[in-house]
mmCIF file of C-alpha atoms and ligand atoms in Angstrom:
data_model
loop_
_atom_site.group_PDB
_atom_site.id
_atom_site.type_symbol
_atom_site.label_atom_id
_atom_site.label_comp_id
_atom_site.label_asym_id
_atom_site.label_seq_id
_atom_site.Cartn_x
_atom_site.Cartn_y
_atom_site.Cartn_z
ATOM 1 C CA UNK G 1 -36.723 7.010 -17.430
ATOM 2 C CA UNK G 2 -34.665 8.321 -20.288
ATOM 3 C CA UNK G 3 -35.090 12.089 -19.808
ATOM 4 C CA UNK G 4 -31.685 13.747 -19.488
ATOM 5 C CA UNK G 5 -31.440 16.651 -17.092
ATOM 6 C CA UNK G 6 -27.700 17.018 -16.460
ATOM 7 C CA UNK G 7 -27.107 19.791 -18.959
ATOM 8 C CA UNK G 8 -30.064 21.912 -17.833
ATOM 9 C CA UNK G 9 -29.513 25.276 -16.194
ATOM 10 C CA UNK G 10 -31.349 24.032 -13.098
ATOM 11 C CA UNK G 11 -28.868 21.186 -12.546
ATOM 12 C CA UNK G 12 -25.787 23.224 -13.429
ATOM 13 C CA UNK G 13 -26.908 25.927 -10.983
ATOM 14 C CA UNK G 14 -27.521 23.257 -8.332
ATOM 15 C CA UNK G 15 -23.948 21.954 -8.764
ATOM 16 C CA UNK G 16 -22.503 25.462 -8.481
ATOM 17 C CA UNK G 17 -24.562 26.138 -5.372
ATOM 18 C CA UNK G 18 -23.582 22.830 -3.755
ATOM 19 C CA UNK G 19 -19.877 23.668 -4.210
ATOM 20 C CA UNK G 20 -20.454 27.335 -3.282
ATOM 21 C CA UNK G 21 -18.671 28.412 -6.469
ATOM 22 C CA UNK G 22 -20.176 31.894 -6.502
ATOM 23 C CA UNK G 23 -18.601 32.755 -3.154
ATOM 24 C CA UNK G 24 -14.974 33.884 -2.815
ATOM 25 C CA UNK G 25 -14.805 32.106 0.531
ATOM 26 C CA UNK G 26 -13.957 28.574 1.511
ATOM 27 C CA UNK G 27 -11.119 26.373 0.302
ATOM 28 C CA UNK G 28 -10.808 26.906 -3.460
ATOM 29 C CA UNK G 29 -9.336 23.456 -4.090
ATOM 30 C CA UNK G 30 -12.023 21.679 -2.055
ATOM 31 C CA UNK G 31 -14.670 23.616 -3.980
ATOM 32 C CA UNK G 32 -13.087 22.807 -7.347
ATOM 33 C CA UNK G 33 -12.794 19.079 -6.602
ATOM 34 C CA UNK G 34 -16.252 18.824 -5.042
ATOM 35 C CA UNK G 35 -17.839 20.575 -8.017
ATOM 36 C CA UNK G 36 -16.078 18.277 -10.467
ATOM 37 C CA UNK G 37 -16.709 14.986 -8.634
ATOM 38 C CA UNK G 38 -20.330 15.848 -7.928
ATOM 39 C CA UNK G 39 -20.794 16.840 -11.568
ATOM 40 C CA UNK G 40 -19.245 13.571 -12.763
ATOM 41 C CA UNK G 41 -21.578 11.682 -10.416
ATOM 42 C CA UNK G 42 -24.670 13.573 -11.544
ATOM 43 C CA UNK G 43 -23.701 12.942 -15.174
ATOM 44 C CA UNK G 44 -23.243 9.223 -14.510
ATOM 45 C CA UNK G 45 -26.654 9.057 -12.789
ATOM 46 C CA UNK G 46 -28.212 10.584 -15.904
ATOM 47 C CA UNK G 47 -26.202 8.488 -18.406
ATOM 48 C CA UNK G 48 -26.735 5.153 -16.627
ATOM 49 C CA UNK G 49 -30.231 6.099 -15.468
ATOM 50 C CA UNK G 50 -29.383 5.090 -11.922
ATOM 51 C CA UNK G 51 -32.468 4.546 -9.800
ATOM 52 C CA UNK G 52 -33.148 6.106 -6.412
ATOM 53 C CA UNK G 53 -32.829 2.599 -4.918
ATOM 54 C CA UNK G 54 -29.348 2.289 -6.366
ATOM 55 C CA UNK G 55 -28.332 5.732 -5.093
ATOM 56 C CA UNK G 56 -29.540 4.945 -1.544
ATOM 57 C CA UNK G 57 -27.771 1.584 -1.614
ATOM 58 C CA UNK G 58 -24.605 3.496 -2.483
ATOM 59 C CA UNK G 59 -25.098 6.184 0.169
ATOM 60 C CA UNK G 60 -25.602 3.551 2.847
ATOM 61 C CA UNK G 61 -22.594 1.628 1.560
ATOM 62 C CA UNK G 62 -20.485 4.628 2.624
ATOM 63 C CA UNK G 63 -21.918 4.316 6.124
ATOM 64 C CA UNK G 64 -20.901 0.666 6.296
ATOM 65 C CA UNK G 65 -17.489 1.452 4.806
ATOM 66 C CA UNK G 66 -16.844 4.007 7.540
ATOM 67 C CA UNK G 67 -18.212 1.804 10.304
ATOM 68 C CA UNK G 68 -15.910 -0.993 9.141
ATOM 69 C CA UNK G 69 -12.953 1.398 8.902
ATOM 70 C CA UNK G 70 -12.228 0.132 5.402
ATOM 71 C CA UNK G 71 -12.007 3.231 3.204
ATOM 72 C CA UNK G 72 -8.251 2.805 2.641
ATOM 73 C CA UNK G 73 -8.702 -0.928 2.042
ATOM 74 C CA UNK G 74 -11.326 -0.189 -0.601
ATOM 75 C CA UNK G 75 -8.944 2.348 -2.186
ATOM 76 C CA UNK G 76 -6.460 -0.501 -2.691
ATOM 77 C CA UNK G 77 -9.114 -2.919 -3.949
ATOM 78 C CA UNK G 78 -10.637 -0.626 -6.566
ATOM 79 C CA UNK G 79 -7.224 0.202 -8.039
ATOM 80 C CA UNK G 80 -7.234 3.793 -6.782
ATOM 81 C CA UNK G 81 -3.936 3.332 -4.936
ATOM 82 C CA UNK G 82 -2.384 1.621 -7.976
ATOM 83 C CA UNK G 83 -3.558 4.517 -10.132
ATOM 84 C CA UNK G 84 -1.584 6.933 -7.947
ATOM 85 C CA UNK G 85 1.520 4.778 -8.552
ATOM 86 C CA UNK G 86 0.913 4.821 -12.305
ATOM 87 C CA UNK G 87 0.752 8.622 -12.139
ATOM 88 C CA UNK G 88 3.923 8.905 -10.021
ATOM 89 C CA UNK G 89 5.739 6.530 -12.395
ATOM 90 C CA UNK G 90 4.719 8.723 -15.324
ATOM 91 C CA UNK G 91 5.869 11.852 -13.487
ATOM 92 C CA UNK G 92 9.245 10.180 -12.868
ATOM 93 C CA UNK G 93 9.633 9.348 -16.557
ATOM 94 C CA UNK G 94 8.735 12.897 -17.466
ATOM 95 C CA UNK G 95 11.364 14.184 -15.024
ATOM 96 C CA UNK G 96 13.885 11.696 -16.457
ATOM 97 C CA UNK G 97 14.223 9.851 -13.141
ATOM 98 C CA UNK G 98 15.257 6.252 -13.788
ATOM 99 C CA UNK G 99 17.109 3.378 -12.186
ATOM 100 C CA UNK G 100 15.406 3.148 -8.809
ATOM 101 C CA UNK G 101 13.693 0.094 -7.359
ATOM 102 C CA UNK G 102 10.075 0.331 -8.547
ATOM 103 C CA UNK G 103 7.533 1.711 -6.138
ATOM 104 C CA UNK G 104 4.362 -0.134 -5.301
ATOM 105 C CA UNK G 105 1.445 0.690 -3.049
ATOM 106 C CA UNK G 106 1.727 1.180 0.722
ATOM 107 C CA UNK G 107 -1.603 -0.385 1.618
ATOM 108 C CA UNK G 108 -3.560 0.410 4.784
ATOM 109 C CA UNK G 109 -1.643 -1.593 7.396
ATOM 110 C CA UNK G 110 1.587 0.293 8.164
ATOM 111 C CA UNK G 111 2.318 1.252 11.777
ATOM 112 C CA UNK G 112 4.973 3.877 12.515
ATOM 113 C CA UNK G 113 7.284 3.476 15.498
ATOM 114 C CA UNK G 114 9.016 0.107 15.097
ATOM 115 C CA UNK G 115 12.284 -0.035 17.058
ATOM 116 C CA UNK G 116 15.290 0.857 14.878
ATOM 117 C CA UNK G 117 18.253 -1.567 14.994
ATOM 118 C CA UNK G 118 21.679 -1.282 13.397
ATOM 119 C CA UNK G 119 22.099 -3.506 10.345
ATOM 120 C CA UNK G 120 20.051 -6.500 11.482
ATOM 121 C CA UNK G 121 16.710 -6.946 13.206
ATOM 122 C CA UNK G 122 14.899 -10.073 14.314
ATOM 123 C CA UNK G 123 11.261 -9.049 14.058
ATOM 124 C CA UNK G 124 9.261 -12.181 14.949
ATOM 125 C CA UNK G 125 8.109 -11.745 18.540
ATOM 126 C CA UNK G 126 5.264 -14.283 18.698
ATOM 127 C CA UNK G 127 5.771 -17.955 17.899
ATOM 128 C CA UNK G 128 3.974 -19.080 14.746
ATOM 129 C CA UNK G 129 3.941 -22.843 14.292
ATOM 130 C CA UNK G 130 2.878 -22.689 10.687
ATOM 131 C CA UNK G 131 5.577 -20.270 9.531
ATOM 132 C CA UNK G 132 9.150 -21.238 8.717
ATOM 133 C CA UNK G 133 12.108 -18.922 9.223
ATOM 134 C CA UNK G 134 12.907 -16.330 6.591
ATOM 135 C CA UNK G 135 15.835 -13.967 6.153
ATOM 136 C CA UNK G 136 15.389 -10.924 3.951
ATOM 137 C CA UNK G 137 18.579 -9.042 3.251
ATOM 138 C CA UNK G 138 20.182 -6.749 0.753
ATOM 139 C CA UNK G 139 22.051 -3.544 0.116
ATOM 140 C CA UNK G 140 20.660 -0.051 -0.225
ATOM 141 C CA UNK G 141 22.444 1.872 -2.970
ATOM 142 C CA UNK G 142 22.054 4.911 -5.176
ATOM 143 C CA UNK G 143 21.613 4.358 -8.926
ATOM 144 C CA UNK G 144 25.419 4.511 -9.396
ATOM 145 C CA UNK G 145 25.758 1.463 -7.119
ATOM 146 C CA UNK G 146 27.237 3.302 -4.128
ATOM 147 C CA UNK G 147 25.954 2.046 -0.772
ATOM 148 C CA UNK G 148 23.673 4.417 1.121
ATOM 149 C CA UNK G 149 24.706 4.662 4.776
ATOM 150 C CA UNK G 150 22.205 5.673 7.482
ATOM 151 C CA UNK G 151 19.217 4.667 5.404
ATOM 152 C CA UNK G 152 16.297 3.410 7.456
ATOM 153 C CA UNK G 153 14.736 0.263 6.014
ATOM 154 C CA UNK G 154 11.331 -0.492 7.523
ATOM 155 C CA UNK G 155 9.425 -3.650 6.750
ATOM 156 C CA UNK G 156 6.052 -5.072 7.757
ATOM 157 C CA UNK G 157 4.214 -8.230 6.828
ATOM 158 C CA UNK G 158 1.550 -10.741 7.825
ATOM 159 C CA UNK G 159 1.838 -13.935 9.868
ATOM 160 C CA UNK G 160 0.913 -17.455 8.706
ATOM 161 C CA UNK G 161 -2.803 -16.571 8.986
ATOM 162 C CA UNK G 162 -2.442 -13.521 6.755
ATOM 163 C CA UNK G 163 -2.973 -11.182 9.734
ATOM 164 C CA UNK G 164 -0.872 -8.114 10.610
ATOM 165 C CA UNK G 165 -0.016 -7.111 14.181
ATOM 166 C CA UNK G 166 -2.115 -4.115 15.390
ATOM 167 C CA UNK G 167 -4.876 -5.231 12.972
ATOM 168 C CA UNK G 168 -5.195 -8.896 13.966
ATOM 169 C CA UNK G 169 -8.860 -9.780 14.670
ATOM 170 C CA UNK G 170 -7.743 -12.805 16.738
ATOM 171 C CA UNK G 171 -5.684 -10.612 19.078
ATOM 172 C CA UNK G 172 -2.880 -13.157 18.806
ATOM 173 C CA UNK G 173 0.013 -10.818 18.069
ATOM 174 C CA UNK G 174 2.019 -8.399 20.173
ATOM 175 C CA UNK G 175 2.576 -4.835 19.004
ATOM 176 C CA UNK G 176 5.207 -4.676 16.272
ATOM 177 C CA UNK G 177 5.293 -8.423 15.685
ATOM 178 C CA UNK G 178 6.630 -8.851 12.130
ATOM 179 C CA UNK G 179 7.385 -5.140 11.854
ATOM 180 C CA UNK G 180 10.877 -3.755 12.028
ATOM 181 C CA UNK G 181 13.337 -1.026 11.136
ATOM 182 C CA UNK G 182 17.054 -1.251 10.388
ATOM 183 C CA UNK G 183 19.629 1.525 9.958
ATOM 184 C CA UNK G 184 22.250 0.748 7.321
ATOM 185 C CA UNK G 185 25.954 1.172 8.033
ATOM 186 C CA UNK G 186 28.664 2.284 5.599
ATOM 187 C CA UNK G 187 28.145 -0.901 3.543
ATOM 188 C CA UNK G 188 24.454 -0.066 2.962
ATOM 189 C CA UNK G 189 23.404 -3.514 4.167
ATOM 190 C CA UNK G 190 20.181 -4.433 5.952
ATOM 191 C CA UNK G 191 18.835 -7.767 7.188
ATOM 192 C CA UNK G 192 15.538 -8.889 8.707
ATOM 193 C CA UNK G 193 15.226 -12.262 10.461
ATOM 194 C CA UNK G 194 11.580 -13.177 10.433
ATOM 195 C CA UNK G 195 8.960 -15.779 9.521
ATOM 196 C CA UNK G 196 7.408 -16.566 6.157
ATOM 197 C CA UNK G 197 4.205 -14.573 5.568
ATOM 198 C CA UNK G 198 0.989 -15.789 4.001
ATOM 199 C CA UNK G 199 -1.254 -13.686 1.756
ATOM 200 C CA UNK G 200 -3.887 -11.342 3.129
ATOM 201 C CA UNK G 201 -7.642 -11.649 2.599
ATOM 202 C CA UNK G 202 -10.196 -8.870 3.113
ATOM 203 C CA UNK G 203 -12.495 -9.246 6.144
ATOM 204 C CA UNK G 204 -15.263 -11.485 4.745
ATOM 205 C CA UNK G 205 -18.126 -9.453 6.279
ATOM 206 C CA UNK G 206 -16.616 -6.060 5.491
ATOM 207 C CA UNK G 207 -17.726 -3.382 3.040
ATOM 208 C CA UNK G 208 -14.788 -3.975 0.700
ATOM 209 C CA UNK G 209 -15.504 -7.671 0.277
ATOM 210 C CA UNK G 210 -19.202 -6.861 -0.159
ATOM 211 C CA UNK G 211 -18.479 -4.777 -3.250
ATOM 212 C CA UNK G 212 -15.941 -7.287 -4.565
ATOM 213 C CA UNK G 213 -18.503 -10.095 -4.156
ATOM 214 C CA UNK G 214 -21.041 -8.142 -6.205
ATOM 215 C CA UNK G 215 -18.484 -7.959 -9.016
ATOM 216 C CA UNK G 216 -17.409 -11.617 -8.654
ATOM 217 C CA UNK G 217 -13.907 -10.539 -7.557
ATOM 218 C CA UNK G 218 -11.845 -12.088 -4.773
ATOM 219 C CA UNK G 219 -10.247 -9.952 -2.061
ATOM 220 C CA UNK G 220 -6.936 -11.732 -1.662
ATOM 221 C CA UNK G 221 -3.306 -10.743 -1.962
ATOM 222 C CA UNK G 222 -0.315 -13.001 -2.587
ATOM 223 C CA UNK G 223 2.172 -13.346 0.293
ATOM 224 C CA UNK G 224 4.208 -10.137 0.398
ATOM 225 C CA UNK G 225 6.494 -7.940 2.486
ATOM 226 C CA UNK G 226 6.187 -4.147 2.578
ATOM 227 C CA UNK G 227 9.083 -1.697 2.720
ATOM 228 C CA UNK G 228 9.632 1.979 3.402
ATOM 229 C CA UNK G 229 13.199 3.051 2.739
ATOM 230 C CA UNK G 230 14.211 6.544 3.832
ATOM 231 C CA UNK G 231 17.438 8.515 3.784
ATOM 232 C CA UNK G 232 18.330 12.220 4.122
ATOM 233 C CA UNK G 233 19.826 12.355 0.694
ATOM 234 C CA UNK G 234 17.393 10.258 -1.330
ATOM 235 C CA UNK G 235 13.702 10.067 -2.095
ATOM 236 C CA UNK G 236 11.651 7.799 0.151
ATOM 237 C CA UNK G 237 10.807 4.479 -1.489
ATOM 238 C CA UNK G 238 7.504 2.723 -0.794
ATOM 239 C CA UNK G 239 7.527 -0.795 -2.144
ATOM 240 C CA UNK G 240 6.822 -4.485 -1.557
ATOM 241 C CA UNK G 241 8.176 -7.848 -2.571
ATOM 242 C CA UNK G 242 6.039 -10.861 -3.315
ATOM 243 C CA UNK G 243 6.964 -14.354 -2.209
ATOM 244 C CA UNK G 244 7.965 -16.276 -5.320
ATOM 245 C CA UNK G 245 5.643 -19.152 -6.187
ATOM 246 C CA UNK G 246 2.486 -17.750 -4.608
ATOM 247 C CA UNK G 247 -0.364 -18.566 -7.025
ATOM 248 C CA UNK G 248 -1.890 -15.089 -6.607
ATOM 249 C CA UNK G 249 1.219 -13.173 -7.677
ATOM 250 C CA UNK G 250 -0.468 -12.059 -10.893
ATOM 251 C CA UNK G 251 -3.946 -12.048 -9.350
ATOM 252 C CA UNK G 252 -3.527 -9.535 -6.519
ATOM 253 C CA UNK G 253 -6.777 -7.786 -5.574
ATOM 254 C CA UNK G 254 -4.729 -4.626 -4.918
ATOM 255 C CA UNK G 255 -2.727 -4.726 -8.181
ATOM 256 C CA UNK G 256 0.637 -4.247 -6.447
ATOM 257 C CA UNK G 257 2.706 -6.918 -8.220
ATOM 258 C CA UNK G 258 5.586 -5.793 -10.434
ATOM 259 C CA UNK G 259 7.962 -8.011 -12.395
ATOM 260 C CA UNK G 260 11.053 -6.560 -10.622
ATOM 261 C CA UNK G 261 9.554 -7.179 -7.160
ATOM 262 C CA UNK G 262 9.450 -10.989 -7.127
ATOM 263 C CA UNK G 263 12.927 -11.960 -5.912
ATOM 264 C CA UNK G 264 14.028 -15.598 -5.764
ATOM 265 C CA UNK G 265 13.528 -17.551 -2.572
ATOM 266 C CA UNK G 266 16.631 -19.599 -1.745
ATOM 267 C CA UNK G 267 16.739 -22.645 0.556
ATOM 268 C CA UNK G 268 19.572 -22.359 3.093
ATOM 269 C CA UNK G 269 20.926 -24.071 6.193
ATOM 270 C CA UNK G 270 22.757 -22.582 9.160
ATOM 271 C CA UNK G 271 19.722 -20.878 10.655
ATOM 272 C CA UNK G 272 20.569 -21.992 14.189
ATOM 273 C CA UNK G 273 23.695 -19.827 14.165
ATOM 274 C CA UNK G 274 21.535 -16.839 13.175
ATOM 275 C CA UNK G 275 19.120 -17.436 16.071
ATOM 276 C CA UNK G 276 16.372 -18.748 13.791
ATOM 277 C CA UNK G 277 13.898 -21.347 15.041
ATOM 278 C CA UNK G 278 15.176 -24.021 12.639
ATOM 279 C CA UNK G 279 18.450 -24.695 10.888
ATOM 280 C CA UNK G 280 16.814 -24.888 7.476
ATOM 281 C CA UNK G 281 15.492 -21.527 6.414
ATOM 282 C CA UNK G 282 14.601 -19.477 3.375
ATOM 283 C CA UNK G 283 16.443 -16.429 2.210
ATOM 284 C CA UNK G 284 15.457 -13.584 -0.053
ATOM 285 C CA UNK G 285 18.048 -11.162 -1.326
ATOM 286 C CA UNK G 286 16.403 -7.855 -2.167
ATOM 287 C CA UNK G 287 18.721 -5.022 -3.118
ATOM 288 C CA UNK G 288 17.188 -1.584 -3.008
ATOM 289 C CA UNK G 289 18.100 1.330 -5.259
ATOM 290 C CA UNK G 290 17.018 4.799 -4.097
ATOM 291 C CA UNK G 291 16.784 7.820 -6.359
ATOM 292 C CA UNK G 292 18.194 11.256 -5.484
ATOM 293 C CA UNK G 293 16.193 14.202 -4.224
ATOM 294 C CA UNK G 294 14.959 16.573 -6.926
ATOM 295 C CA UNK G 295 16.362 20.081 -6.328
ATOM 296 C CA UNK G 296 16.952 19.072 -2.715
ATOM 297 C CA UNK G 297 13.371 17.822 -2.253
ATOM 298 C CA UNK G 298 11.446 14.580 -2.283
ATOM 299 C CA UNK G 299 8.914 15.401 -4.994
ATOM 300 C CA UNK G 300 6.867 12.217 -4.521
ATOM 301 C CA UNK G 301 6.508 11.971 -0.766
ATOM 302 C CA UNK G 302 3.002 10.879 0.208
ATOM 303 C CA UNK G 303 1.368 12.257 3.329
ATOM 304 C CA UNK G 304 -1.568 10.219 4.527
ATOM 305 C CA UNK G 305 -2.985 9.388 7.938
ATOM 306 C CA UNK G 306 -0.954 6.528 9.430
ATOM 307 C CA UNK G 307 -1.245 4.561 12.630
ATOM 308 C CA UNK G 308 1.649 4.979 15.024
ATOM 309 C CA UNK G 309 2.559 3.297 18.276
ATOM 310 C CA UNK G 310 5.433 3.155 20.736
ATOM 311 C CA UNK G 311 7.426 -0.038 20.900
HETATM 312 C C1 MBD T 1 -2.642 -5.640 2.721
HETATM 313 O O1 MBD T 1 -1.737 -6.344 3.412
HETATM 314 C C2 MBD T 1 -2.180 -4.855 1.774
HETATM 315 O O2 MBD T 1 -0.873 -4.822 1.592
HETATM 316 C C3 MBD T 1 -3.059 -4.097 1.003
HETATM 317 C C4 MBD T 1 -2.551 -3.244 -0.090
HETATM 318 C C5 MBD T 1 -4.398 -4.137 1.234
HETATM 319 C C6 MBD T 1 -4.858 -4.949 2.217
HETATM 320 C C7 MBD T 1 -3.986 -5.690 2.968
HETATM 321 FE FE1 FE T 2 0.162 -5.957 3.030
#
């Protein structure tokens, strides 16, 4: 079928009716966005001559996506979350904000409520035979190099199976395993004592992997560690580091890798004195530069539904 109907009065009236544009009531922003997205979809159906079978496959895909609880995972996998970063980076350049540690996506697996420790936190609760000890440490500063005191550095990462506590399908991990929070002192320093993570893979039977499969894409991430860094006086930073040497560093299904976020991994000894499970351990130094509030406000703070728990 090659007949084009999008531009007809009948279809344009249908779009307006569906978004209730002729009424003064309802949420104006919701109406504006719905009208635009629906219009773009209708146009694409016309342009690509999508069949009813294709449309119903798509509609039912949303049902599976919801049933699997994977909408935020899909957002990462289709580059939507990365796109928001690209836009925030551009806004920063426009506002002449430079010098901070680069942001990268939050992902869907954060859990609020990790216990806050002063300066140092050991965050591996469950033994993990296949993971060696890892220390991640650094200093939180402002762009002028001054330490930021009373910053809260939160981190979260996967175990040696690529699973996160609270989302582990094997049920093997306690709450807040491999999740922690540290308050910096006057020196701005933070340190996490933990275990080496392994990269994440999408649930193989889930909706996200189903779409990726159809496009011959994998659903894997390189080994990585997430961070939120907050302080009264600075903008919140959402970022991650990748574990140097992981073969997927430049092949991340969520597009989160950035050149500045692949710190060196150093081999060290003396782990026993730090309470690590072996004397030989790996260390990553990751210094974090926060940027100041804009007219007293964090102009890039993201509100989204997040899981929280009590430790
Ligand atoms: C992850 O661990 C992650 O960080 C992202 C972005 C998506 C899925 C799993
Ligand atoms: Fe992750």
